Short mmCIF file of C-alpha atoms in Angstrom, two decimals:
data_model
loop_
_atom_site.label_atom_id
_atom_site.label_comp_id
_atom_site.label_asym_id
_atom_site.label_seq_id
_atom_site.Cartn_x
_atom_site.Cartn_y
_atom_site.Cartn_z
CA MET O 1 98.42 106.64 110.98
CA ALA O 2 101.13 109.14 111.74
CA TYR O 3 103.74 106.94 110.58
CA GLN O 4 102.16 106.74 107.38
CA VAL O 5 101.98 110.87 107.20
CA SER O 6 105.58 110.68 108.04
CA ALA O 7 106.96 108.22 105.91
CA GLN O 8 105.00 110.01 102.68
CA GLU O 9 106.89 113.42 104.07
CA VAL O 10 110.23 111.51 103.38
CA VAL O 11 109.45 109.87 100.29
CA LEU O 12 108.78 113.95 98.77
CA GLN O 13 112.24 114.93 100.45
CA ASN O 14 114.31 111.88 99.66
CA ARG O 15 112.81 109.12 97.69
CA GLU O 16 115.96 107.26 97.06
CA ASP O 17 116.14 106.82 101.26
CA SER O 18 112.48 106.18 101.45
CA LEU O 19 112.79 103.37 98.62
CA ARG O 20 115.87 101.89 100.53
CA VAL O 21 113.46 101.87 103.89
CA GLY O 22 110.18 101.00 102.37
CA TRP O 23 106.62 102.67 103.79
CA TRP O 24 103.22 101.74 103.61
CA ASP O 25 100.36 103.26 101.98
CA ARG O 26 96.50 102.21 103.59
CA ASN O 27 93.01 102.90 102.75
CA THR O 28 89.97 101.76 104.19
CA GLN O 29 86.40 102.18 103.48
CA LEU O 30 83.35 101.30 105.69
CA ALA O 31 80.11 102.14 104.61
CA VAL O 32 76.34 100.66 105.75
CA ASN O 33 73.18 101.52 103.81
CA PHE O 34 69.50 100.98 104.81
CA SER O 35 66.36 101.64 102.91
CA GLN O 36 62.65 101.05 103.69
CA ALA O 37 59.06 101.55 102.63
CA SER O 38 55.74 101.08 104.40
CA PHE O 39 52.35 101.72 103.00
CA ASN O 40 48.89 101.26 105.11
CA ASP O 41 45.81 99.81 104.15
CA PRO O 42 44.28 102.90 102.42
CA TRP O 43 47.27 103.76 100.51
CA GLN O 44 45.92 104.11 96.76
CA GLY O 45 49.40 105.02 95.35
CA GLY O 46 50.46 101.53 94.76
CA GLY O 47 53.70 100.29 96.13
CA VAL O 48 54.87 97.35 98.58
CA ASN O 49 56.27 97.47 102.09
CA ASN O 50 59.55 96.64 101.95
CA PHE O 51 63.44 97.05 103.43
CA ALA O 52 67.12 96.54 102.36
CA LEU O 53 70.26 96.76 104.37
CA GLY O 54 73.80 96.79 102.50
CA PHE O 55 77.28 96.80 103.76
CA LEU O 56 80.72 97.45 102.02
CA PHE O 57 84.47 97.07 103.24
CA ASN O 58 87.63 97.89 101.28
CA ASN O 59 90.88 97.51 102.71
CA LEU O 60 93.93 98.53 100.43
CA ALA O 61 97.57 98.34 101.82
CA VAL O 62 100.04 99.02 99.82
CA LYS O 63 103.87 98.19 100.63
CA HIS O 64 106.72 100.21 98.78
CA LYS O 65 110.34 99.20 98.86
CA GLY O 66 113.43 99.28 96.53
CA LYS O 67 111.89 98.33 93.12
CA GLY O 68 109.33 96.03 94.49
CA VAL O 69 105.17 96.99 95.37
CA TRP O 70 103.44 94.63 97.67
CA THR O 71 100.00 95.44 97.32
CA ASN O 72 96.95 93.76 99.64
CA ASP O 73 93.44 94.28 98.48
CA ILE O 74 90.04 93.06 100.39
CA GLN O 75 86.74 93.90 99.02
CA PHE O 76 83.75 93.27 100.69
CA GLN O 77 79.95 93.57 99.51
CA TYR O 78 77.05 92.28 101.36
CA GLY O 79 73.36 93.03 101.36
CA PHE O 80 69.86 91.65 101.10
CA LEU O 81 66.17 93.04 100.90
CA ARG O 82 62.93 91.80 102.01
CA ASN O 83 59.36 92.73 100.45
CA LYS O 84 56.19 91.88 102.18
CA GLY O 85 54.88 88.41 101.46
CA LEU O 86 58.14 87.33 99.88
CA ASP O 87 61.16 85.52 101.43
CA LEU O 88 64.40 87.23 102.16
CA ARG O 89 66.82 87.45 99.45
CA LYS O 90 70.59 88.80 98.94
CA SER O 91 70.92 91.54 96.75
CA VAL O 92 74.49 91.18 96.31
CA ASP O 93 77.25 89.15 98.01
CA ARG O 94 81.06 89.62 97.04
CA LEU O 95 83.89 88.42 98.44
CA PHE O 96 87.62 89.16 96.97
CA ALA O 97 91.22 89.23 98.10
CA GLU O 98 94.35 89.86 96.60
CA SER O 99 97.91 89.78 97.38
CA LYS O 100 100.59 90.80 94.88
CA TYR O 101 104.19 91.36 94.61
CA ALA O 102 105.40 93.65 91.36
CA SER O 103 108.98 94.92 90.32
CA SER O 104 109.89 97.48 88.13
CA ILE O 105 111.32 96.70 84.48
CA THR O 106 111.16 99.98 83.10
CA PRO O 107 109.10 103.05 84.74
CA LYS O 108 105.88 102.01 83.50
CA LEU O 109 106.44 98.15 82.82
CA ASN O 110 106.63 95.76 86.16
CA TRP O 111 106.77 91.78 86.39
CA PHE O 112 104.22 90.33 88.61
CA ALA O 113 103.64 87.50 90.83
CA GLY O 114 100.00 87.28 92.46
CA VAL O 115 97.32 85.22 93.99
CA ASN O 116 93.55 86.49 94.29
CA LEU O 117 90.55 84.57 95.68
CA LEU O 118 86.68 85.08 94.51
CA THR O 119 83.82 83.82 96.69
CA GLN O 120 80.81 84.70 98.43
CA PHE O 121 79.76 85.28 102.06
CA SER O 122 76.70 83.31 102.13
CA ALA O 123 74.35 80.66 101.32
CA GLY O 124 72.09 82.08 97.71
CA TYR O 125 68.78 80.28 96.30
CA ASN O 126 67.03 80.18 93.15
CA PHE O 127 62.99 81.84 94.03
CA GLU O 128 59.91 80.63 92.61
CA ASN O 129 57.99 82.54 90.35
CA ASN O 130 55.64 83.42 93.69
CA GLY O 131 58.44 84.55 95.44
CA ASP O 132 58.84 81.46 97.73
CA ARG O 133 62.69 80.38 98.74
CA GLY O 134 63.97 77.36 96.40
CA ASN O 135 66.97 75.17 96.36
CA MET O 136 70.41 76.63 97.62
CA ILE O 137 72.81 76.90 94.43
CA SER O 138 75.51 78.73 96.01
CA ASN O 139 77.72 79.04 99.27
CA LEU O 140 80.79 80.12 100.64
CA PHE O 141 83.41 78.22 98.77
CA ALA O 142 80.72 77.31 96.67
CA PRO O 143 81.90 78.11 94.21
CA ALA O 144 84.96 79.92 95.04
CA PHE O 145 87.99 80.78 92.59
CA LEU O 146 91.45 80.44 93.28
CA SER O 147 94.16 82.05 91.18
CA GLU O 148 97.75 82.21 91.42
CA GLY O 149 100.27 83.71 88.51
CA VAL O 150 103.04 85.50 86.95
CA GLY O 151 103.30 88.19 84.24
CA ILE O 152 103.81 91.63 83.19
CA GLU O 153 101.71 94.51 83.99
CA TYR O 154 101.69 97.92 82.33
CA LYS O 155 100.99 100.50 84.81
CA PRO O 156 100.84 104.11 82.82
CA VAL O 157 99.81 105.84 86.25
CA ASP O 158 99.07 105.12 89.77
CA TYR O 159 95.45 104.61 89.26
CA PHE O 160 95.34 102.43 86.43
CA VAL O 161 96.99 99.03 85.68
CA VAL O 162 96.89 96.14 83.08
CA GLN O 163 98.26 92.62 83.42
CA LEU O 164 98.84 89.48 81.23
CA GLY O 165 99.35 86.43 83.50
CA GLY O 166 100.23 83.75 81.05
CA ALA O 167 101.25 81.12 83.62
CA THR O 168 98.12 81.44 85.29
CA ILE O 169 96.99 78.19 87.57
CA ARG O 170 93.19 78.58 88.58
CA GLN O 171 91.41 76.19 91.35
CA THR O 172 87.27 76.23 91.12
CA PHE O 173 85.97 75.03 94.57
CA VAL O 174 82.75 73.65 95.36
CA GLY O 175 82.71 72.41 98.64
CA ASN O 176 78.83 71.84 99.31
CA GLU O 177 77.09 68.62 98.36
CA THR O 178 73.83 70.46 98.50
CA VAL O 179 74.79 73.16 96.08
CA PHE O 180 76.15 70.40 93.79
CA GLU O 181 73.22 68.61 93.88
CA ASN O 182 71.20 71.35 93.00
CA THR O 183 73.51 72.56 90.20
CA PHE O 184 75.30 70.09 88.24
CA LYS O 185 74.73 69.52 84.89
CA ASP O 186 75.38 66.53 82.30
CA VAL O 187 78.42 67.40 80.05
CA GLU O 188 79.46 65.01 78.19
CA GLY O 189 77.95 62.13 80.13
CA ILE O 190 79.94 63.68 83.35
CA ASP O 191 77.86 65.27 86.12
CA ARG O 192 79.64 68.82 86.75
CA SER O 193 78.84 72.22 88.96
CA TYR O 194 80.58 74.90 88.06
CA GLY O 195 83.12 72.76 86.14
CA VAL O 196 83.84 70.29 89.29
CA GLU O 197 83.20 66.70 88.39
CA ARG O 198 81.02 64.58 90.74
CA GLY O 199 83.28 62.88 93.47
CA LYS O 200 85.51 65.95 93.33
CA SER O 201 85.54 69.29 95.32
CA LEU O 202 87.91 71.27 92.99
CA LEU O 203 88.69 71.74 89.76
CA ASN O 204 92.65 72.67 88.35
CA GLU O 205 92.77 74.86 85.38
CA MET O 206 95.92 76.41 83.52
CA GLY O 207 95.17 79.33 80.96
CA LEU O 208 95.96 82.85 80.09
CA GLN O 209 94.73 85.76 82.40
CA ALA O 210 94.26 89.23 81.77
CA VAL O 211 93.21 92.13 84.47
CA ALA O 212 92.55 95.94 84.24
CA ALA O 213 92.00 97.76 87.13
CA PHE O 214 90.78 101.44 87.81
CA ASP O 215 90.51 103.48 91.01
CA LYS O 216 90.72 107.04 91.02
CA ASN O 217 88.75 109.78 92.86
CA LEU O 218 87.48 111.71 89.93
CA THR O 219 86.53 114.52 92.37
CA GLU O 220 86.70 115.34 96.27
CA SER O 221 83.58 113.71 96.80
CA LEU O 222 83.45 110.96 93.72
CA ASN O 223 85.43 107.67 93.59
CA LEU O 224 85.23 105.48 91.09
CA LYS O 225 86.97 101.57 91.45
CA TRP O 226 86.35 98.88 88.71
CA ARG O 227 88.27 95.47 87.82
CA TYR O 228 88.00 93.68 84.69
CA GLN O 229 89.07 90.14 85.01
CA GLY O 230 89.38 87.46 82.06
CA PHE O 231 90.64 83.72 82.09
CA LEU O 232 91.03 81.26 79.12
CA ALA O 233 91.50 77.94 79.85
CA TYR O 234 94.03 75.82 77.91
CA ALA O 235 94.36 72.82 80.16
CA PRO O 236 92.80 70.22 80.93
CA GLU O 237 90.34 71.37 78.23
CA THR O 238 90.24 74.66 76.23
CA LYS O 239 86.42 76.51 77.44
CA PRO O 240 85.08 79.87 76.21
CA ILE O 241 86.73 83.07 77.93
CA ASP O 242 85.51 83.82 81.52
CA HIS O 243 84.60 87.24 82.58
CA ASN O 244 84.17 89.04 85.79
CA ILE O 245 83.30 92.78 86.04
CA ASN O 246 82.84 94.65 89.15
CA LEU O 247 82.61 98.22 89.66
CA ILE O 248 81.79 100.78 92.43
CA ALA O 249 81.02 104.27 92.24
CA THR O 250 81.00 106.30 95.47
CA SER O 251 79.81 110.12 96.13
CA LYS O 252 80.33 111.45 99.47
CA ILE O 253 77.75 113.89 100.59
CA GLY O 254 79.33 115.54 103.83
CA LYS O 255 81.62 113.67 106.26
CA TYR O 256 79.74 110.63 106.93
CA PHE O 257 77.18 110.09 104.19
CA ASN O 258 77.52 108.45 100.99
CA VAL O 259 75.80 107.51 97.36
CA ASN O 260 76.83 103.98 96.25
CA PHE O 261 76.15 102.76 92.89
CA SER O 262 77.59 98.33 92.19
CA LEU O 263 77.59 96.64 88.93
CA ILE O 264 78.83 93.00 89.02
CA GLY O 265 78.70 91.08 85.24
CA ILE O 266 79.93 87.64 84.74
CA TYR O 267 79.77 85.22 81.89
CA ASP O 268 81.06 81.63 82.60
CA ALA O 269 79.90 79.23 80.63
CA ASP O 270 80.49 76.35 83.26
CA GLN O 271 77.87 78.00 85.40
CA VAL O 272 75.12 79.44 82.52
CA GLU O 273 75.85 80.47 78.75
CA LYS O 274 74.40 83.76 79.29
CA PHE O 275 76.08 87.04 80.67
CA GLN O 276 74.35 87.59 84.22
CA ILE O 277 74.51 91.00 85.60
CA SER O 278 74.01 92.79 88.89
CA GLN O 279 73.59 96.14 89.95
CA GLY O 280 72.43 98.34 93.06
CA LEU O 281 71.94 101.93 94.39
CA SER O 282 72.10 102.80 97.70
CA ALA O 283 72.65 105.46 100.05
CA GLY O 284 73.99 105.35 103.85
CA PHE O 285 76.74 106.13 106.50
CA SER O 286 80.42 105.72 105.33
CA LEU O 287 84.01 105.93 106.85
CA ALA O 288 86.95 106.26 105.72
CA LEU O 289 90.21 105.18 107.75
#
C-alpha cells in the first residue's frame, strides 16, 4: 500500500518518468450481509421465519506503463436464503473475471485485447410450486462463457468506457452431464443445452461484442458500478444478440457498514427467450482495502 501511495505522488510530480517506470492502482472491496426474521406462534402480524446471507468481493488492479494500461478485474457475488418450510436456495451467484491490455491511439481512444470469464460458483436448481427443490439446472462451468477479443475502446473519462470488439471469439461451456440432461431442448432436431450440442462440452462462436462499463464514487459514501455486455454471433450461425447487465450500488454507513443493491439482467435465447432479472437489497459489514 505504501508503494501505491508513493507511486501516485511521483505521477503528480513527473508523469513522464512515472509512465516509463510504471505503477499499480489497486482497489479491493469485501462485504458480508445478513438478514433474519422470526415470529412465535401467537404472532398475528403475518410473516414467516427466514434468514439470508450474502457475500460480495471485488478486486481491481490496474498497471500503468508507457502508453499501455493492463487491467485485471475480479467480481464475485454470492447469496442464499431460507424461508421456513422451504428448501435453501441461492439468491445471487455470479463469478466474473477479466484481464485486458489497452494502448492509447489518441488521449480518448485505445486499441485493446482482452479475455473475460462469466460463470457461477455453485449448483442452482429449479423449484416446484410448493417450494421443494427440483432438478439441478446450473453449476460451476455449466454454463460458463469465455470471450477473447481485440478491438477499439473509447474512454472519455476515467470511470466510463465503451468497447467494440469486431473479432471476438466466445466459448460456451456445459461441463456437467446432469445439467445438460435437465436443461436440453430440441433445436432443429439437435439436443442443445445453453447452445452446446449433445456429446460436446463447448460451443465455439465468433461474433461482435460491445461493452459499456461505469465505475464511480458518486459521493464520498456512494459507489455505482455497472457493466453491459452484448454479443452478436455471426459464425457458425447468426443468432439474436445476447445481453448481460450487472449493476451494484454500494452506500457506506460509517467505516465498516454498507447498504448494497444489486441487479442482474440476462437475455440469451439459448437459455430462454425471455429477459431474466434478479435484484437484491441487503445491508451488512464491508471493508475496503
